[in-house]
Structures are given as structure tokens and as C-alpha cells.
Coordinates of C-alpha atoms (C1' of nucleotides) in Angstrom, one line a residue:
Chain A
M1010 CA 0.0 0.0 0.0
I1011 CA 1.2 3.5 -0.9
P1012 CA 1.3 5.9 2.0
A1013 CA -0.4 8.5 -0.2
T1014 CA -1.9 10.8 2.4
A1015 CA 1.1 10.8 4.7
S1016 CA 3.5 11.5 2.0
T1017 CA 1.5 14.1 0.0
S1018 CA 1.1 16.3 3.1
G1019 CA 4.8 16.8 2.5
N1020 CA 3.6 19.5 0.1
D1021 CA 2.5 22.6 1.9
L1022 CA -0.4 23.4 -0.5
L1023 CA -1.8 19.9 -0.1
A1024 CA -1.2 19.8 3.6
A1025 CA -3.4 22.8 4.2
L1026 CA -6.4 21.2 2.5
P1027 CA -9.3 19.5 4.3
A1028 CA -9.0 15.7 4.1
R1029 CA -11.7 15.3 1.6
E1030 CA -10.2 17.6 -1.0
R1031 CA -6.8 16.2 -0.5
E1032 CA -8.0 12.7 -1.0
N1033 CA -9.7 13.6 -4.2
L1034 CA -6.4 14.8 -5.5
T1035 CA -4.2 12.0 -4.3
Q1036 CA -6.7 9.6 -5.7
H1037 CA -6.0 10.8 -9.2
G1038 CA -2.4 11.5 -8.6
E1039 CA 0.7 9.3 -8.8
H1040 CA 3.9 9.5 -6.8
V1041 CA 6.8 10.1 -9.2
A1042 CA 10.5 10.7 -8.8
L1043 CA 12.1 13.9 -10.0
A1044 CA 15.4 13.2 -11.5
Q1045 CA 18.2 15.8 -11.6
D1046 CA 17.9 17.9 -14.8
E1047 CA 14.6 16.3 -15.9
V1048 CA 12.5 18.8 -17.8
L1049 CA 8.9 18.7 -16.6
C1050 CA 7.5 21.2 -19.1
Q1051 CA 8.8 22.8 -22.3
P1052 CA 7.9 26.3 -23.4
G1053 CA 5.1 26.2 -25.9
E1054 CA 4.2 22.6 -25.2
R1055 CA 0.9 21.6 -23.7
I1056 CA 1.0 21.3 -20.0
R1057 CA 0.1 17.6 -19.3
H1058 CA 0.2 17.5 -15.6
A1059 CA 0.1 19.5 -12.4
W1060 CA 2.9 18.6 -10.0
F1061 CA 3.1 19.1 -6.3
P1062 CA 6.7 18.6 -5.2
L1063 CA 7.3 16.7 -2.0
E1064 CA 11.1 16.8 -2.0
G1065 CA 13.6 18.5 -4.2
F1066 CA 13.2 21.7 -6.2
V1067 CA 12.4 22.7 -9.7
A1068 CA 13.5 25.9 -11.5
L1069 CA 11.3 27.9 -13.9
L1070 CA 13.5 29.2 -16.6
A1071 CA 12.8 32.1 -19.0
E1072 CA 14.2 32.0 -22.5
V1073 CA 15.7 34.9 -24.2
D1074 CA 16.9 34.9 -27.8
G1075 CA 16.4 31.1 -28.0
H1076 CA 18.2 29.9 -25.0
D1077 CA 17.6 29.7 -21.3
A1078 CA 18.6 32.9 -19.7
L1079 CA 17.3 33.2 -16.2
A1080 CA 15.5 31.3 -13.5
V1081 CA 12.5 33.3 -12.5
S1082 CA 11.2 31.0 -9.8
L1083 CA 12.2 28.1 -7.6
V1084 CA 9.5 25.7 -6.8
G1085 CA 9.7 23.1 -4.0
S1086 CA 7.3 21.5 -1.5
E1087 CA 5.8 25.0 -0.8
G1088 CA 4.3 25.2 -4.3
M1089 CA 3.2 23.6 -7.4
L1090 CA 4.0 23.3 -11.1
G1091 CA 1.4 23.8 -13.8
A1092 CA 0.1 26.9 -12.3
P1093 CA -1.3 28.2 -15.6
L1094 CA -3.8 25.4 -15.5
V1095 CA -5.5 27.2 -12.6
L1096 CA -5.9 30.2 -14.8
G1097 CA -7.4 28.2 -17.7
M1098 CA -4.2 28.1 -19.8
H1099 CA -2.6 25.0 -21.1
T1100 CA 0.8 26.3 -22.1
S1101 CA 3.6 28.3 -20.6
S1102 CA 6.6 30.1 -22.0
L1103 CA 8.7 28.9 -19.1
R1104 CA 10.8 25.7 -19.0
A1105 CA 10.5 23.7 -15.8
R1106 CA 13.7 21.9 -15.0
V1107 CA 14.5 19.8 -11.9
Q1108 CA 17.5 21.3 -10.0
G1109 CA 17.4 19.2 -6.9
A1110 CA 16.3 15.6 -7.3
G1111 CA 13.3 14.6 -5.3
S1112 CA 9.7 13.4 -5.8
A1113 CA 6.3 14.8 -6.5
L1114 CA 2.6 14.0 -6.7
R1115 CA 1.7 14.2 -10.3
I1116 CA -1.9 14.6 -11.6
K1117 CA -3.1 14.6 -15.2
A1118 CA -4.2 18.1 -16.3
T1119 CA -7.7 17.0 -17.0
D1120 CA -8.1 15.2 -13.7
F1121 CA -6.6 18.1 -11.9
L1122 CA -9.0 20.5 -13.5
R1123 CA -12.0 18.3 -12.7
V1124 CA -11.0 17.9 -9.1
L1125 CA -10.2 21.6 -8.8
A1126 CA -13.7 22.5 -10.0
A1127 CA -15.1 20.7 -6.9
A1128 CA -12.5 21.8 -4.4
P1129 CA -13.1 25.4 -3.3
I1130 CA -10.5 25.4 -0.6
L1131 CA -7.9 24.2 -3.0
E1132 CA -8.9 26.8 -5.5
R1133 CA -8.6 29.7 -3.0
Q1134 CA -5.3 28.2 -1.9
L1135 CA -3.9 28.2 -5.4
R1136 CA -5.2 31.7 -6.1
R1137 CA -3.2 32.9 -3.2
Y1138 CA -0.2 31.0 -4.4
L1139 CA -0.5 32.6 -7.8
A1140 CA -0.8 36.0 -6.3
G1141 CA 2.4 35.3 -4.4
R1142 CA 4.1 34.2 -7.6
L1143 CA 3.1 37.4 -9.3
E1144 CA 4.8 39.4 -6.6
Q1145 CA 7.8 37.3 -6.6
L1146 CA 8.3 37.5 -10.3
A1147 CA 8.3 41.3 -10.1
Q1148 CA 10.8 41.1 -7.3
T1149 CA 13.0 38.7 -9.3
A1150 CA 13.0 41.1 -12.3
A1151 CA 14.2 44.0 -10.1
C1152 CA 16.7 41.8 -8.2
A1153 CA 18.3 40.4 -11.4
S1154 CA 18.7 43.9 -12.7
F1155 CA 20.2 45.6 -9.7
H1156 CA 21.9 43.3 -7.3
V1157 CA 25.4 42.0 -7.6
V1158 CA 26.1 38.3 -8.2
E1159 CA 27.3 37.6 -4.7
A1160 CA 24.1 38.8 -3.1
R1161 CA 21.9 37.0 -5.6
L1162 CA 23.9 33.8 -5.1
A1163 CA 23.4 34.0 -1.4
C1164 CA 19.7 34.5 -2.1
W1165 CA 19.5 31.4 -4.2
M1166 CA 21.4 29.4 -1.6
L1167 CA 18.8 30.3 1.0
M1168 CA 15.9 29.5 -1.3
A1169 CA 17.4 26.2 -2.1
H1170 CA 18.1 25.6 1.5
D1171 CA 14.4 26.2 2.4
R1172 CA 13.3 23.7 -0.2
A1173 CA 16.0 21.0 0.4
H1174 CA 15.0 19.2 3.5
G1175 CA 18.4 19.4 5.1
D1176 CA 21.6 21.5 5.1
R1177 CA 23.1 19.7 2.1
F1178 CA 22.2 19.8 -1.5
Y1179 CA 23.7 19.5 -5.0
L1180 CA 24.2 22.6 -7.2
T1181 CA 27.4 23.1 -9.2
H1182 CA 28.7 26.6 -10.2
E1183 CA 27.7 25.8 -13.8
R1184 CA 24.1 25.1 -12.9
L1185 CA 23.9 28.1 -10.6
A1186 CA 25.3 30.3 -13.4
R1187 CA 22.5 29.2 -15.6
L1188 CA 19.9 30.0 -13.0
L1189 CA 21.3 33.4 -12.2
G1190 CA 21.9 34.2 -15.8
V1191 CA 25.6 35.0 -15.3
R1192 CA 28.9 33.4 -16.3
R1193 CA 30.1 30.3 -14.5
S1194 CA 33.3 31.9 -13.4
G1195 CA 31.3 34.8 -11.9
V1196 CA 29.6 32.2 -9.7
S1197 CA 33.0 30.7 -8.8
T1198 CA 34.3 34.0 -7.6
A1199 CA 31.2 34.8 -5.6
A1200 CA 31.0 31.3 -4.1
G1201 CA 34.6 31.6 -3.2
V1202 CA 33.9 34.7 -1.1
L1203 CA 30.9 33.1 0.7
Q1204 CA 33.2 30.1 1.4
G1205 CA 36.0 32.3 2.6
R1206 CA 33.5 33.8 5.1
E1207 CA 32.5 30.3 6.2
L1208 CA 28.9 30.8 5.3
I1209 CA 28.8 27.8 3.0
G1210 CA 31.0 24.8 2.3
Y1211 CA 31.5 23.8 -1.3
T1212 CA 33.1 20.8 -2.9
R1213 CA 32.3 19.7 -6.4
G1214 CA 28.7 20.7 -6.3
R1215 CA 28.0 19.5 -2.8
V1216 CA 26.8 22.6 -0.9
V1217 CA 26.6 22.7 2.8
I1218 CA 25.0 25.6 4.6
L1219 CA 27.3 26.5 7.5
D1220 CA 26.0 29.8 8.7
R1221 CA 22.4 30.6 7.7
A1222 CA 22.2 33.8 9.6
G1223 CA 25.4 35.1 8.0
L1224 CA 24.1 34.0 4.6
E1225 CA 20.9 36.0 5.1
R1226 CA 23.1 39.1 5.8
A1227 CA 25.0 38.5 2.7
A1228 CA 21.9 38.1 0.6
C1229 CA 19.9 40.9 -0.8
A1230 CA 16.6 41.9 0.8
C1231 CA 14.8 40.0 -1.9
Y1232 CA 15.2 36.8 0.0
G1233 CA 13.3 38.2 2.9
Q1234 CA 10.5 39.3 0.6
E1235 CA 10.3 36.0 -1.1
R1236 CA 10.2 34.1 2.2
D1237 CA 7.5 36.4 3.6
E1238 CA 5.3 35.8 0.5
V1239 CA 5.7 32.0 0.9
A1240 CA 4.8 32.3 4.5
A1241 CA 1.8 34.5 3.7
V1242 CA 0.3 31.7 1.6
G1243 CA 0.8 29.3 4.4
V1244 CA -0.7 31.5 7.1
A1245 CA -3.7 32.3 4.9
A1246 CA -4.2 28.6 4.4
V1247 CA -4.1 27.8 8.1
A1248 CA -6.5 30.6 8.9
R1249 CA -8.8 29.3 6.3
N1250 CA -8.5 25.7 7.5
D1251 CA -9.3 26.7 11.0
A1252 CA -12.3 28.6 10.0
D1253 CA -13.2 26.1 7.3
G1254 CA -16.6 27.4 6.3
A1255 CA -16.6 30.5 8.4
V1256 CA -15.9 33.9 6.8
E1257 CA -12.6 35.3 8.1
D1258 CA -12.5 38.4 6.0
A1259 CA -14.8 40.6 3.9
S1260 CA -14.8 38.3 0.9
P1261 CA -18.0 36.4 0.2
P1262 CA -18.0 32.8 1.5
R1263 CA -16.7 31.3 -1.7
V1264 CA -17.9 33.1 -4.8
A1265 CA -20.1 31.6 -7.5
A1266 CA -18.8 28.6 -9.5
Chain B
M842 CA -25.9 61.2 -18.3
I843 CA -22.6 59.5 -18.7
P844 CA -22.1 57.5 -21.9
A845 CA -21.0 54.6 -19.8
T846 CA -21.4 51.6 -22.1
A847 CA -20.0 53.3 -25.1
S848 CA -16.9 54.6 -23.4
T849 CA -16.2 51.5 -21.3
S850 CA -16.0 49.3 -24.4
G851 CA -12.8 51.3 -24.9
N852 CA -11.3 48.8 -22.6
D853 CA -10.6 45.5 -24.3
L854 CA -11.4 43.3 -21.3
L855 CA -14.8 44.9 -20.9
A856 CA -15.5 45.1 -24.6
A857 CA -15.2 41.3 -24.8
L858 CA -18.0 40.8 -22.2
P859 CA -21.6 40.0 -22.9
A860 CA -23.7 43.0 -22.4
R861 CA -25.3 41.9 -19.1
E862 CA -21.9 41.4 -17.4
R863 CA -20.5 44.6 -18.7
E864 CA -23.5 46.5 -17.5
N865 CA -23.3 45.0 -14.1
L866 CA -19.7 46.4 -13.9
T867 CA -20.4 49.8 -15.4
Q868 CA -23.4 50.2 -13.0
H869 CA -21.1 50.1 -10.1
G870 CA -18.2 51.9 -11.7
E871 CA -17.4 55.5 -12.2
H872 CA -15.6 57.2 -15.0
V873 CA -12.5 59.0 -13.6
A874 CA -9.6 60.9 -15.0
L875 CA -6.0 59.5 -14.7
A876 CA -3.6 62.4 -14.1
Q877 CA 0.0 62.2 -15.1
D878 CA 2.0 60.8 -12.2
E879 CA -1.0 60.0 -10.1
V880 CA -0.4 57.0 -7.9
L881 CA -3.3 54.6 -8.0
C882 CA -1.9 52.1 -5.5
Q883 CA 0.9 52.1 -3.0
P884 CA 2.8 49.0 -2.1
G885 CA 1.4 47.4 1.0
E886 CA -1.7 49.6 1.1
R887 CA -5.1 48.0 0.7
I888 CA -6.3 47.9 -2.9
R889 CA -9.5 50.0 -2.8
H890 CA -10.5 49.8 -6.5
A891 CA -10.3 47.8 -9.7
W892 CA -9.5 50.1 -12.6
F893 CA -10.1 49.5 -16.3
P894 CA -8.2 52.1 -18.2
L895 CA -9.9 53.6 -21.3
E896 CA -7.1 55.9 -22.4
G897 CA -3.6 56.5 -21.2
F898 CA -1.3 54.0 -19.5
V899 CA -0.2 53.1 -16.0
A900 CA 3.2 51.6 -15.0
L901 CA 3.6 49.0 -12.3
L902 CA 6.8 49.7 -10.4
A903 CA 8.8 47.3 -8.3
E904 CA 10.7 48.6 -5.4
V905 CA 14.2 47.6 -4.5
D906 CA 16.0 48.8 -1.4
G907 CA 13.3 51.3 -0.6
H908 CA 12.9 53.1 -3.9
D909 CA 11.3 52.5 -7.2
A910 CA 13.6 50.5 -9.3
L911 CA 12.0 49.1 -12.4
A912 CA 8.7 49.1 -14.2
V913 CA 7.6 45.5 -14.6
S914 CA 4.4 46.1 -16.6
L915 CA 2.6 48.7 -18.5
V916 CA -1.2 48.7 -18.3
G917 CA -3.5 50.4 -20.7
S918 CA -6.9 49.8 -22.3
E919 CA -5.9 46.2 -23.0
G920 CA -5.8 45.4 -19.2
M921 CA -6.8 46.2 -15.7
L922 CA -5.3 47.4 -12.4
G923 CA -6.1 45.6 -9.2
A924 CA -5.5 42.2 -10.6
P925 CA -4.6 40.7 -7.2
L926 CA -8.3 41.2 -6.2
V927 CA -9.1 38.5 -8.7
L928 CA -6.8 36.2 -6.8
G929 CA -8.4 37.0 -3.5
M930 CA -5.6 39.4 -2.4
H931 CA -6.1 42.9 -1.2
T932 CA -2.6 44.2 -1.4
S933 CA 0.3 44.3 -3.8
S934 CA 4.0 45.1 -3.5
L935 CA 3.8 47.1 -6.7
R936 CA 3.2 50.8 -7.1
A937 CA 0.8 51.8 -9.8
R938 CA 1.7 55.2 -11.3
V939 CA 0.1 56.9 -14.3
Q940 CA 2.6 57.5 -17.0
G941 CA 0.3 58.7 -19.7
A942 CA -2.7 60.7 -18.7
G943 CA -6.1 59.3 -19.6
S944 CA -9.2 57.9 -18.0
A945 CA -10.6 54.8 -16.5
L946 CA -13.6 53.0 -15.3
R947 CA -13.1 52.6 -11.5
I948 CA -15.0 50.2 -9.3
K949 CA -14.8 49.7 -5.6
A950 CA -13.1 46.5 -4.7
T951 CA -16.1 45.1 -2.8
D952 CA -18.4 45.9 -5.6
F953 CA -16.0 44.5 -8.1
L954 CA -15.7 41.2 -6.2
R955 CA -19.5 40.9 -5.8
V956 CA -20.0 41.5 -9.6
L957 CA -17.2 39.2 -10.4
A958 CA -18.7 36.3 -8.4
A959 CA -21.7 36.5 -10.7
A960 CA -19.9 37.1 -14.0
P961 CA -18.3 33.8 -15.3
I962 CA -17.2 35.3 -18.6
L963 CA -15.5 38.2 -16.9
E964 CA -13.8 35.8 -14.5
R965 CA -12.4 33.6 -17.3
Q966 CA -11.3 36.7 -19.1
L967 CA -9.4 38.0 -16.1
R968 CA -7.8 34.6 -15.5
R969 CA -6.4 34.6 -19.0
Y970 CA -5.3 38.1 -18.5
L971 CA -3.5 37.1 -15.3
A972 CA -1.8 34.2 -17.0
G973 CA -0.6 36.6 -19.7
R974 CA 0.8 38.9 -17.0
L975 CA 2.7 36.0 -15.4
E976 CA 4.4 35.2 -18.7
Q977 CA 5.1 38.8 -19.3
L978 CA 6.7 39.4 -15.9
A979 CA 9.0 36.5 -16.5
Q980 CA 9.9 38.0 -19.8
T981 CA 10.5 41.4 -18.3
A982 CA 12.9 39.9 -15.8
A983 CA 15.0 38.3 -18.5
C984 CA 14.8 41.3 -20.7
A985 CA 15.9 43.8 -18.1
S986 CA 18.9 41.6 -17.3
F987 CA 20.1 40.9 -20.7
H988 CA 19.1 43.5 -23.2
V989 CA 20.9 46.7 -23.9
V990 CA 19.2 50.0 -23.1
E991 CA 18.6 50.9 -26.7
A992 CA 16.6 47.8 -27.4
R993 CA 14.7 48.1 -24.2
L994 CA 13.9 51.7 -24.9
A995 CA 12.5 50.8 -28.3
C996 CA 10.5 48.1 -26.7
W997 CA 8.9 50.5 -24.3
M998 CA 8.2 53.0 -27.0
L999 CA 6.3 50.4 -28.8
M1000 CA 4.3 49.3 -25.8
A1001 CA 3.4 52.9 -25.0
H1002 CA 2.5 53.4 -28.7
D1003 CA 0.1 50.5 -28.5
R1004 CA -1.6 52.0 -25.4
A1005 CA -1.6 55.6 -26.4
H1006 CA -4.4 56.1 -28.9
G1007 CA -2.2 57.9 -31.4
D1008 CA 1.3 58.4 -32.6
R1009 CA 2.1 61.0 -29.9
F1010 CA 2.5 60.8 -26.2
Y1011 CA 4.5 62.4 -23.4
L1012 CA 7.4 60.6 -21.8
T1013 CA 10.6 62.4 -20.8
H1014 CA 14.0 60.8 -20.6
E1015 CA 13.8 61.1 -16.9
R1016 CA 10.6 59.2 -16.6
L1017 CA 11.7 56.5 -19.0
A1018 CA 14.9 56.1 -17.0
R1019 CA 12.9 55.4 -14.0
L1020 CA 10.8 52.8 -15.9
L1021 CA 13.8 51.1 -17.4
G1022 CA 15.8 51.3 -14.2
V1023 CA 18.8 53.0 -15.8
R1024 CA 20.4 56.4 -15.7
R1025 CA 18.7 59.3 -17.3
S1026 CA 21.7 60.0 -19.5
G1027 CA 21.6 56.4 -20.7
V1028 CA 18.1 57.0 -22.0
S1029 CA 19.3 60.3 -23.7
T1030 CA 22.0 58.5 -25.5
A1031 CA 19.7 55.6 -26.6
A1032 CA 16.9 58.0 -27.6
G1033 CA 19.4 60.0 -29.6
V1034 CA 20.3 57.0 -31.6
L1035 CA 16.6 56.2 -32.3
Q1036 CA 16.1 59.8 -33.3
G1037 CA 19.1 59.8 -35.6
R1038 CA 17.7 56.8 -37.4
E1039 CA 14.4 58.7 -37.7
L1040 CA 12.4 56.1 -35.9
I1041 CA 11.1 58.5 -33.4
G1042 CA 10.9 62.3 -32.9
Y1043 CA 11.6 63.7 -29.5
T1044 CA 11.3 67.2 -28.2
R1045 CA 11.1 67.9 -24.5
G1046 CA 9.1 64.8 -23.6
R1047 CA 6.9 64.9 -26.7
V1048 CA 7.4 61.6 -28.4
V1049 CA 6.3 61.0 -32.0
I1050 CA 6.5 57.6 -33.5
L1051 CA 7.8 58.1 -37.0
D1052 CA 8.7 54.6 -38.2
R1053 CA 7.0 51.8 -36.3
A1054 CA 8.4 49.0 -38.4
G1055 CA 11.9 50.3 -37.9
L1056 CA 11.3 50.6 -34.2
E1057 CA 10.2 47.0 -34.1
R1058 CA 13.5 46.0 -35.7
A1059 CA 15.4 48.1 -33.1
A1060 CA 13.5 46.5 -30.2
C1061 CA 14.4 43.2 -28.6
A1062 CA 12.2 40.2 -29.4
C1063 CA 10.5 40.7 -26.0
Y1064 CA 8.2 43.2 -27.6
G1065 CA 6.9 40.6 -30.0
Q1066 CA 6.3 38.2 -27.1
E1067 CA 4.5 40.8 -25.1
R1068 CA 2.2 41.8 -28.0
D1069 CA 1.4 38.2 -28.8
E1070 CA 0.4 37.6 -25.2
V1071 CA -1.9 40.6 -25.2
A1072 CA -3.4 39.4 -28.5
A1073 CA -3.9 35.9 -27.1
V1074 CA -6.1 37.2 -24.4
G1075 CA -8.1 39.1 -26.9
V1076 CA -8.5 36.2 -29.3
A1077 CA -9.5 33.9 -26.5
A1078 CA -12.1 36.4 -25.6
V1079 CA -13.5 36.7 -29.0
A1080 CA -13.6 32.9 -29.5
R1081 CA -15.5 32.6 -26.2
N1082 CA -17.9 35.3 -27.1
D1083 CA -18.7 33.7 -30.4
A1084 CA -19.2 30.4 -28.7
D1085 CA -21.5 31.9 -26.1
G1086 CA -23.5 33.3 -28.9
A1087 CA -23.4 36.5 -27.0
V1088 CA -22.1 38.9 -29.6
E1089 CA -24.8 41.5 -29.7
D1090 CA -23.1 44.8 -30.4
A1091 CA -20.6 44.7 -33.2
S1092 CA -18.0 46.7 -31.3
P1093 CA -14.9 45.8 -33.3
P1094 CA -12.2 44.5 -31.0
R1095 CA -9.7 47.1 -31.8
V1096 CA -7.0 45.3 -33.7
A1097 CA -3.4 46.1 -32.7
A1098 CA -1.8 47.6 -35.8
Chain C
dA1195 C1' 12.5 90.8 -23.4
dA1196 C1' 14.2 88.8 -19.7
dG1197 C1' 14.4 85.1 -16.5
dC1198 C1' 13.9 80.7 -14.7
dG1199 C1' 12.8 75.9 -14.5
dT1200 C1' 12.8 71.8 -17.1
dC1201 C1' 14.5 68.8 -20.5
dT1202 C1' 18.3 67.0 -23.1
dG1203 C1' 23.3 66.3 -24.9
dT1204 C1' 27.9 65.1 -23.5
dG1205 C1' 32.1 64.0 -21.1
dC1206 C1' 35.1 61.2 -17.9
dG1207 C1' 36.7 58.0 -14.5
dA1208 C1' 35.1 53.8 -12.2
dT1209 C1' 33.3 49.1 -12.1
dA1210 C1' 30.7 44.8 -12.6
dG1211 C1' 30.3 41.5 -15.4
dC1212 C1' 31.4 39.6 -20.2
dC1213 C1' 34.2 36.6 -23.4
dC1214 C1' 37.9 33.6 -23.9
dA1215 C1' 41.3 30.8 -22.1
dC1216 C1' 44.0 27.9 -19.3
dA1217 C1' 45.5 25.7 -14.9
dT1218 C1' 44.4 22.9 -11.1
dA1219 C1' 41.9 19.6 -8.5
dA1220 C1' 38.7 16.1 -7.2
dC1221 C1' 36.2 12.0 -8.4
dG1222 C1' 35.1 7.7 -10.9
dC1223 C1' 36.3 3.9 -13.6
dC1224 C1' 39.2 0.4 -15.7
Chain D
dG517 C1' 47.8 3.3 -10.3
dG518 C1' 46.6 5.5 -14.5
dC519 C1' 43.4 8.3 -17.1
dG520 C1' 39.5 10.8 -18.6
dT521 C1' 35.7 13.6 -17.0
dT522 C1' 33.9 17.0 -14.4
dA523 C1' 34.2 20.9 -11.2
dT524 C1' 36.6 24.9 -9.7
dG525 C1' 40.2 28.8 -9.4
dT526 C1' 42.3 32.5 -11.9
dG527 C1' 43.8 35.8 -15.4
dG528 C1' 43.5 39.7 -19.0
dG529 C1' 41.3 42.6 -22.1
dC530 C1' 36.6 44.5 -23.3
dT531 C1' 32.1 46.8 -23.0
dA532 C1' 27.8 48.5 -21.1
dT533 C1' 26.4 51.0 -17.7
dC534 C1' 27.1 53.7 -13.5
dG535 C1' 27.8 58.1 -10.9
dC536 C1' 28.6 62.6 -11.2
dA537 C1' 28.8 66.9 -13.4
dC538 C1' 27.9 70.6 -16.5
dA539 C1' 26.5 73.1 -20.5
dG540 C1' 23.1 74.0 -23.9
dA541 C1' 18.3 74.3 -25.5
dC542 C1' 13.6 75.0 -25.1
dG543 C1' 9.4 77.1 -23.4
dC544 C1' 6.5 79.1 -20.0
dT545 C1' 5.9 83.2 -17.0
dT546 C1' 6.4 87.7 -15.8

DNA sequence: AAGCGTCTGTGCGATAGCCCACATAACGCC
DNA sequence: GGCGTTATGTGGGCTATCGCACAGACGCTT
């Protein structure tokens, strides 16, 4: 027997759902592994599944002039892949590539949409998640334009740390360079500095977070914003779950549909 | 009496609605002027209204380190302001500032949400719009990181041109610099080049588009992406409208030239 | 006609990150 | 142990943009 319910609550979005809605999802979903560098969705191609990561993390990459240029988002067990489905779209211009191996609950797009239509809590949850993503994308745009590589690197280390379940994960300079949209040697230099200050350890792609507080000081304020937004989705979810049917703010008790 | 229906179909999102839904919105809305530099929404403050611009354009500005850093989106009669409301949020970290004076249909957030709950076509329409915005934000992030000022400037000129109803609008180098997140003199140099090639005319903030095709060649491919996304929302809307058999007034969905 | 504020053109040193290239070092496999 | 592959450290020249500063040009107001 698959420990479906137990394992799927490893995803924050799912964990916040009432049991009935969660079970409807897990019923239609399958537990799959996410292999390093696996591509879950290509730009322009039809989105076939919604994914709820349980472990590991997936980068969303924007293309420019025909090649991957910049990672605009990092999705782990706090989020989902296939967000455009929630908005009624079946394609995306972003590439989803696994950057930290792990696993996920995967649900066919059609099944997902059918379940979603009958799962008001899930829908509200995902709306909040999307709103957070909008904010975060704007933040990323500004961050990538204005902050130096070292601060941005620290930022990504922290985001990866939040999503890896532990202090160690695998991310080579080369990969990081592609995420940050800078040269590999630029990452080497910046990582060297962080290593020199004993904030991280680094040997052939094996990252160890040594001093998280120090890393937060080295990172730009964007990390704080990002974390707060993630937290906001979670808090809203808990509040809703507690109320579960009660109206906690001025919004009508689940509109139409 | 205010010519509400006639004027509000100046907004593409509203124009695509069946008459009943549109009237529900216009009933609760008021026609207001958008003054140059007026701030419609401050980061962190509660979103009080949804706005559907009829003329002019509004920039969404991301903050970094406490001051406006980069415009991540330009909203005109093809879109709306207050998008987070659709996702159940009542704040945003972006500042909305009018960059081209005009007018808009403004609706109180509570009224808007109530109407929205009973307007399925509007809701689908806005979802698509949000999906487009997600794509476009990712694009902006990459563009701002990788493309040179001249190409980005051309890009913004084109976007402003699409949203201004005419070949002339007002945008000083200083303002553009704040939108692009670069120095004012950087804009002056880039604008000088575009002027030298007779793609635009420029005198003290008064911009004239002289050679749109040439400008498109000077711009980065990001402009094309952006335009296609805007068009996709419109096309989807028209297709839906046809399907619903709800095309009563032959208001031509203004085709982007 | 004079004056002043705004807008634009230009210059110069500083710098972060680019491109290209090469050297070293760790690991994995035979 | 030897060898190829992968990962990281380092260097030098180049360019776009920054930061700062100033002068010229335009246009509204008095």
C-alpha cells in the first residue's frame, strides 16, 4: 500500500487542505521521482500535468533569444508546477527543470481541473499561491537587474536551503550560473567569497549551509520578501482551514462557481 | 448622463464581455480621469479599487532597497489594475503610477468582487489576463537583465504606442529612465540613436512615432512576445464570445496595428 | 525681453560582469 | 595506479552601464 496521504502532506499546499479535497487529489495522482535535470515542461508545449513537489526543487527558466537565460522562480514543496492550468491556460513560455532531485505528486491536467472545480479550498489556496508568484516574479525582475552576483547567489542558496530538506544539496557553479543568468566563473568567484567567510561549504557541487544567519546578511533583501510571501500563503491557508466554512474576511463565502 | 457603455468598451477586457456582465460592472463603476504621475496604488496599502483604463497607460513599479527600481508592466486599455483582487488578495507590493494621462472605469473593490462572483465570462477573461501577466513578468525579468538599453527603450516606446491612442505621447527621458531602471543620460543616448535613425521624434518629452516598423526592428524580441500575449487574451475572448452566442453589439475588438 | 525651470546632450573616470582561455583539483572507472 | 571527465580557481582585455557633473536648448511666465 502506498502511504499516499502521509507523503502528500509533504507538500504545503496539499497539507493545508481539508482531508476530503486532499484525498480527491491523491486519488487521481501518482507518486513520481524527479530526476536531476529532468524537464517537466517545455515552453510552448501543452501542460500535461500538475505537479506538487514533495522533495527537491524545480526551477522555472525564462528564455531569451532562443536559449535559457534566467531562472525566475524556484518551486519546491511549498508550491506547485502547472500553475497556468489554474488560470485556464494549457501552455507556458517557461521551462521547468529539476534542479534538486526529489519526488512529487503528479496529476493529469484533465483530472486536476476536474478535481479543482469541486474543491473550493484548493482553489482559493492556489489563487493565493499565484498572487504570491506574481509578486515574486516582479521582485525577481528587479533583483536580477540591480543586485550583484554575490548577493543574488546567497539569495538562491537560501531559497534552495528552504526547499531542500536538510543542510546539504547539490548545485554546481555551472548550474547556478544558468539559474542566475551569469557566467560560470562569476559564480565561482562569488561562491569563493561566501566560502571564505565560512557561510557555506562547497566541494564539487556539494553545498553545505554552514551559517544561515550570515548568509541572510550576505543576501539581498529580496530573499526576505520571497520568504514572507511564501509564509503568507501558508498563514492564509491555516487561517482558512481553522475557520473552514466561516468567513474570516470581507470576501464572500466562496464566490459563485 | 454618462455615456458609460459606449466609453467602457474602450477597454478591451470589458469590450469582450456579454452586455449583461458589462452593464453590471459599469453600473457600479465611475468614470474617472487619470492624471500624469497620479499614484493609483501604493505597495502594502489596501487595494481599494479595480481600474479598467480607457485611455492612457499606467506603469507597475517594483521597489528595491526602498525606492522604485523598475517598471515591470505597462497597463492600458488592454488590461486592468487591481489584478490581485481576482486572486483574493487585497494588497500588492507594486506601485501603480500613471505615465500617460487618460481615463478609466473605476470600481470599488467590494463591488467588483461581488459582480465578479456572478460574472463567469469576466472571470475567465481575467484569468487569462493574469496568465498573460505571469508570462510577461518572467519575460521582463529576463529582458531587463540581458538586453541593452537601446533595445529596451525601443520596446517601451512600442508598448506605449500600443496603449496611447495615437502616434504622440508624453514621456521624458527622466521618466523613461525610472521605468527602465537606468540612468537618465543612458536614455538620452539611446533616444538620440533612435532619433538619428528617424524612428522617433523627440522634443522635451513629446514623443512622436515616425517609423514603427523600424522601431520594431530596433527593439528586442521581448516586444513581440508581449504583443502576442496581449493578442492571445483578446483572441481567446472573441472565441469565447462567439461560442456563447453573446455577440450582440458589433463593437470591433480594436486590432493592434 | 528677460528670466527661470525643465529637459536634453555630452564627457570622464570607475566598475561589474562579459568573453575567452587555461590551470588545477577532485572523483570515478578500468 | 593511471586516465579521462567533471568541477573549480584565476587571469587579462573589453564593454555597457554607472555616478557625477555641467552646458546648452527649449518654453513658459512675468
